[in-house]
Amino acid sequence: YNYQAVGMQALLDTIRQSGANNLVIVGGIDWGFDLSQLSTYHLNGTNVVYDTHPYSYKAKLPAHWDTAFGQISASYPVISAESGEYDCQSTYVSQLFSYFDAHDIGWISWAWVPPWGDACKYPRLVTDLTGRPTPGMGEFVYQYLQSYLALLAGEEIPAKIK
């Protein structure tokens, strides 16, 4: 199929011309991961943040973070609205969240889905509708979020979170 895309700049301009001043989140290429072309293809306008989706596979490992989104975060606002790992561990996300903090990159963890598939094969954070964290990644994300509260209160952060 061939088609003519509207284009992101035209879409953003249309949104702003309607009077909307909302936050616009723009994902990168490669399933939202790669923001490396922003210096050439950024959008002109206000309230635009760029979104990266790191996962523990393929070319989304720590060796690629600087090029894919870390360096660009010094010039453009970056958030990760989706990230995770598929092994009931927290090795990848513990490195990732530390990297986000060091580069002032905001994040929202994925996925807040009650039992749907195996938590070790799908990066979900909760075991049920009460919000009980899944083993590994879910528990780590919960503790990491708690560490921000501890920082605000001036408390010591546990070593396993640092």
mmCIF file of C-alpha atoms in Angstrom:
data_model
loop_
_atom_site.group_PDB
_atom_site.id
_atom_site.type_symbol
_atom_site.label_atom_id
_atom_site.label_comp_id
_atom_site.label_asym_id
_atom_site.label_seq_id
_atom_site.Cartn_x
_atom_site.Cartn_y
_atom_site.Cartn_z
ATOM 1 C CA TYR A 1 0.000 0.000 0.000
ATOM 2 C CA ASN A 2 1.077 3.546 -0.700
ATOM 3 C CA TYR A 3 -0.379 6.554 1.034
ATOM 4 C CA GLN A 4 0.441 10.161 1.795
ATOM 5 C CA ALA A 5 0.895 10.686 5.532
ATOM 6 C CA VAL A 6 -0.300 13.921 7.092
ATOM 7 C CA GLY A 7 3.071 14.487 8.728
ATOM 8 C CA MET A 8 3.747 15.123 12.384
ATOM 9 C CA GLN A 9 4.443 18.851 12.037
ATOM 10 C CA ALA A 10 1.178 19.397 10.151
ATOM 11 C CA LEU A 11 -0.665 17.376 12.772
ATOM 12 C CA LEU A 12 0.880 19.373 15.637
ATOM 13 C CA ASP A 13 0.142 22.662 13.848
ATOM 14 C CA THR A 14 -3.498 21.627 13.391
ATOM 15 C CA ILE A 15 -3.798 20.760 17.082
ATOM 16 C CA ARG A 16 -2.321 24.106 18.133
ATOM 17 C CA GLN A 17 -4.445 26.071 15.618
ATOM 18 C CA SER A 18 -7.542 24.585 17.240
ATOM 19 C CA GLY A 19 -6.528 26.331 20.459
ATOM 20 C CA ALA A 20 -5.370 23.202 22.282
ATOM 21 C CA ASN A 21 -2.294 23.654 24.444
ATOM 22 C CA ASN A 22 -2.106 20.075 25.720
ATOM 23 C CA LEU A 23 1.056 18.020 26.084
ATOM 24 C CA VAL A 24 1.855 16.128 22.889
ATOM 25 C CA ILE A 25 3.872 12.929 23.329
ATOM 26 C CA VAL A 26 5.770 11.838 20.216
ATOM 27 C CA GLY A 27 7.261 8.346 20.000
ATOM 28 C CA GLY A 28 10.493 7.531 18.253
ATOM 29 C CA ILE A 29 11.171 5.044 15.484
ATOM 30 C CA ASP A 30 11.804 1.314 16.036
ATOM 31 C CA TRP A 31 8.631 0.753 18.056
ATOM 32 C CA GLY A 32 9.099 4.090 19.833
ATOM 33 C CA PHE A 33 12.657 3.439 21.036
ATOM 34 C CA ASP A 34 14.980 5.504 18.835
ATOM 35 C CA LEU A 35 14.981 9.296 19.153
ATOM 36 C CA SER A 36 18.423 9.780 17.601
ATOM 37 C CA GLN A 37 17.124 11.738 14.591
ATOM 38 C CA LEU A 38 15.445 14.487 16.632
ATOM 39 C CA SER A 39 18.131 17.069 16.005
ATOM 40 C CA THR A 40 17.158 16.866 12.315
ATOM 41 C CA TYR A 41 13.449 15.989 12.563
ATOM 42 C CA HIS A 42 12.185 17.677 15.755
ATOM 43 C CA LEU A 43 8.791 19.332 15.854
ATOM 44 C CA ASN A 44 8.445 23.090 16.181
ATOM 45 C CA GLY A 45 5.955 24.089 18.828
ATOM 46 C CA THR A 46 5.226 24.080 22.521
ATOM 47 C CA ASN A 47 4.423 21.351 25.028
ATOM 48 C CA VAL A 48 6.062 18.580 22.990
ATOM 49 C CA VAL A 49 7.827 15.712 24.756
ATOM 50 C CA TYR A 50 9.548 12.796 23.027
ATOM 51 C CA ASP A 51 8.865 9.222 24.100
ATOM 52 C CA THR A 52 11.236 6.237 24.133
ATOM 53 C CA HIS A 53 10.296 2.572 24.733
ATOM 54 C CA PRO A 54 13.325 0.602 25.988
ATOM 55 C CA TYR A 55 12.988 -3.151 26.503
ATOM 56 C CA SER A 56 15.499 -5.848 27.341
ATOM 57 C CA TYR A 57 15.983 -7.172 23.821
ATOM 58 C CA LYS A 58 17.618 -6.577 20.456
ATOM 59 C CA ALA A 59 19.295 -3.223 20.012
ATOM 60 C CA LYS A 60 17.549 -1.686 23.042
ATOM 61 C CA LEU A 61 20.210 -2.716 25.539
ATOM 62 C CA PRO A 62 22.253 -0.242 27.643
ATOM 63 C CA ALA A 63 25.006 0.081 25.026
ATOM 64 C CA HIS A 64 22.467 1.817 22.741
ATOM 65 C CA TRP A 65 20.819 4.170 25.237
ATOM 66 C CA ASP A 66 23.161 7.131 24.751
ATOM 67 C CA THR A 67 22.642 7.165 20.990
ATOM 68 C CA ALA A 68 18.931 6.309 21.011
ATOM 69 C CA PHE A 69 17.712 8.761 23.661
ATOM 70 C CA GLY A 70 20.302 9.731 26.299
ATOM 71 C CA GLN A 71 22.214 12.347 24.332
ATOM 72 C CA ILE A 72 19.061 13.887 22.892
ATOM 73 C CA SER A 73 17.619 14.326 26.406
ATOM 74 C CA ALA A 74 20.113 17.162 26.974
ATOM 75 C CA SER A 75 18.359 19.199 24.258
ATOM 76 C CA TYR A 76 14.762 17.956 24.190
ATOM 77 C CA PRO A 77 12.308 16.790 26.856
ATOM 78 C CA VAL A 78 12.209 12.983 26.930
ATOM 79 C CA ILE A 79 9.922 10.551 28.737
ATOM 80 C CA SER A 80 9.595 6.812 28.660
ATOM 81 C CA ALA A 81 5.917 5.943 28.673
ATOM 82 C CA GLU A 82 6.697 2.260 28.236
ATOM 83 C CA SER A 83 9.597 -0.010 29.204
ATOM 84 C CA GLY A 84 10.274 -3.316 30.873
ATOM 85 C CA GLU A 85 11.710 -6.786 30.797
ATOM 86 C CA TYR A 86 10.268 -10.205 30.101
ATOM 87 C CA ASP A 87 11.983 -12.429 32.671
ATOM 88 C CA CYS A 88 10.506 -11.733 36.148
ATOM 89 C CA GLN A 89 13.748 -9.996 37.028
ATOM 90 C CA SER A 90 14.721 -6.367 37.558
ATOM 91 C CA THR A 91 18.274 -6.303 36.191
ATOM 92 C CA TYR A 92 17.375 -4.314 33.080
ATOM 93 C CA VAL A 93 14.925 -1.860 34.673
ATOM 94 C CA SER A 94 17.244 -1.172 37.600
ATOM 95 C CA GLN A 95 19.927 -0.005 35.150
ATOM 96 C CA LEU A 96 17.335 1.812 33.054
ATOM 97 C CA PHE A 97 15.742 3.804 35.880
ATOM 98 C CA SER A 98 19.142 4.871 37.185
ATOM 99 C CA TYR A 99 19.992 6.013 33.657
ATOM 100 C CA PHE A 100 16.701 7.913 33.401
ATOM 101 C CA ASP A 101 17.385 9.675 36.701
ATOM 102 C CA ALA A 102 20.936 10.588 35.649
ATOM 103 C CA HIS A 103 19.610 12.098 32.378
ATOM 104 C CA ASP A 104 16.472 13.794 33.797
ATOM 105 C CA ILE A 105 14.225 11.509 31.761
ATOM 106 C CA GLY A 106 10.737 11.002 33.151
ATOM 107 C CA TRP A 107 9.176 7.557 33.073
ATOM 108 C CA ILE A 108 5.946 5.647 33.421
ATOM 109 C CA SER A 109 6.326 1.933 33.847
ATOM 110 C CA TRP A 110 4.515 -0.671 31.718
ATOM 111 C CA ALA A 111 2.102 -2.429 32.129
ATOM 112 C CA TRP A 112 -0.499 -1.847 34.822
ATOM 113 C CA VAL A 113 -2.574 -4.802 33.665
ATOM 114 C CA PRO A 114 -4.185 -7.313 36.021
ATOM 115 C CA PRO A 115 -3.562 -11.007 35.306
ATOM 116 C CA TRP A 116 -3.115 -11.272 31.594
ATOM 117 C CA GLY A 117 -0.596 -13.804 30.502
ATOM 118 C CA ASP A 118 2.516 -14.884 32.328
ATOM 119 C CA ALA A 119 4.242 -11.979 34.124
ATOM 120 C CA CYS A 120 7.571 -13.568 33.184
ATOM 121 C CA LYS A 121 6.698 -13.352 29.484
ATOM 122 C CA TYR A 122 4.851 -10.033 29.505
ATOM 123 C CA PRO A 123 6.146 -7.046 31.484
ATOM 124 C CA ARG A 124 3.179 -6.483 33.720
ATOM 125 C CA LEU A 125 3.533 -4.869 37.128
ATOM 126 C CA VAL A 126 0.552 -6.099 39.140
ATOM 127 C CA THR A 127 -0.813 -9.529 40.014
ATOM 128 C CA ASP A 128 -4.398 -8.456 40.588
ATOM 129 C CA LEU A 129 -6.788 -5.524 40.756
ATOM 130 C CA THR A 130 -5.612 -4.595 44.270
ATOM 131 C CA GLY A 131 -2.285 -3.509 42.751
ATOM 132 C CA ARG A 132 -0.101 -6.163 44.390
ATOM 133 C CA PRO A 133 3.257 -6.048 42.550
ATOM 134 C CA THR A 134 4.438 -8.978 40.471
ATOM 135 C CA PRO A 135 7.665 -10.648 41.591
ATOM 136 C CA GLY A 136 10.806 -9.131 40.139
ATOM 137 C CA MET A 137 10.037 -6.133 37.963
ATOM 138 C CA GLY A 138 6.737 -5.194 39.657
ATOM 139 C CA GLU A 139 8.272 -5.264 43.122
ATOM 140 C CA PHE A 140 11.291 -3.304 41.906
ATOM 141 C CA VAL A 141 9.151 -0.592 40.286
ATOM 142 C CA TYR A 142 7.086 -0.293 43.464
ATOM 143 C CA GLN A 143 10.232 0.088 45.601
ATOM 144 C CA TYR A 144 11.766 2.525 43.142
ATOM 145 C CA LEU A 145 8.696 4.735 43.223
ATOM 146 C CA GLN A 146 8.813 4.598 47.038
ATOM 147 C CA SER A 147 12.450 5.739 46.904
ATOM 148 C CA TYR A 148 11.342 9.033 45.340
ATOM 149 C CA LEU A 149 9.092 9.615 48.341
ATOM 150 C CA ALA A 150 12.010 8.823 50.643
ATOM 151 C CA LEU A 151 14.177 11.341 48.788
ATOM 152 C CA LEU A 152 11.537 14.022 49.283
ATOM 153 C CA ALA A 153 11.429 13.180 52.986
ATOM 154 C CA GLY A 154 15.235 13.292 53.241
ATOM 155 C CA GLU A 155 15.537 9.601 54.110
ATOM 156 C CA GLU A 156 18.307 7.190 53.126
ATOM 157 C CA ILE A 157 17.588 5.173 49.966
ATOM 158 C CA PRO A 158 18.103 1.407 50.341
ATOM 159 C CA ALA A 159 21.233 0.152 48.543
ATOM 160 C CA LYS A 160 19.268 -2.318 46.414
ATOM 161 C CA ILE A 161 17.426 0.626 44.821
ATOM 162 C CA LYS A 162 20.432 2.875 44.228
#
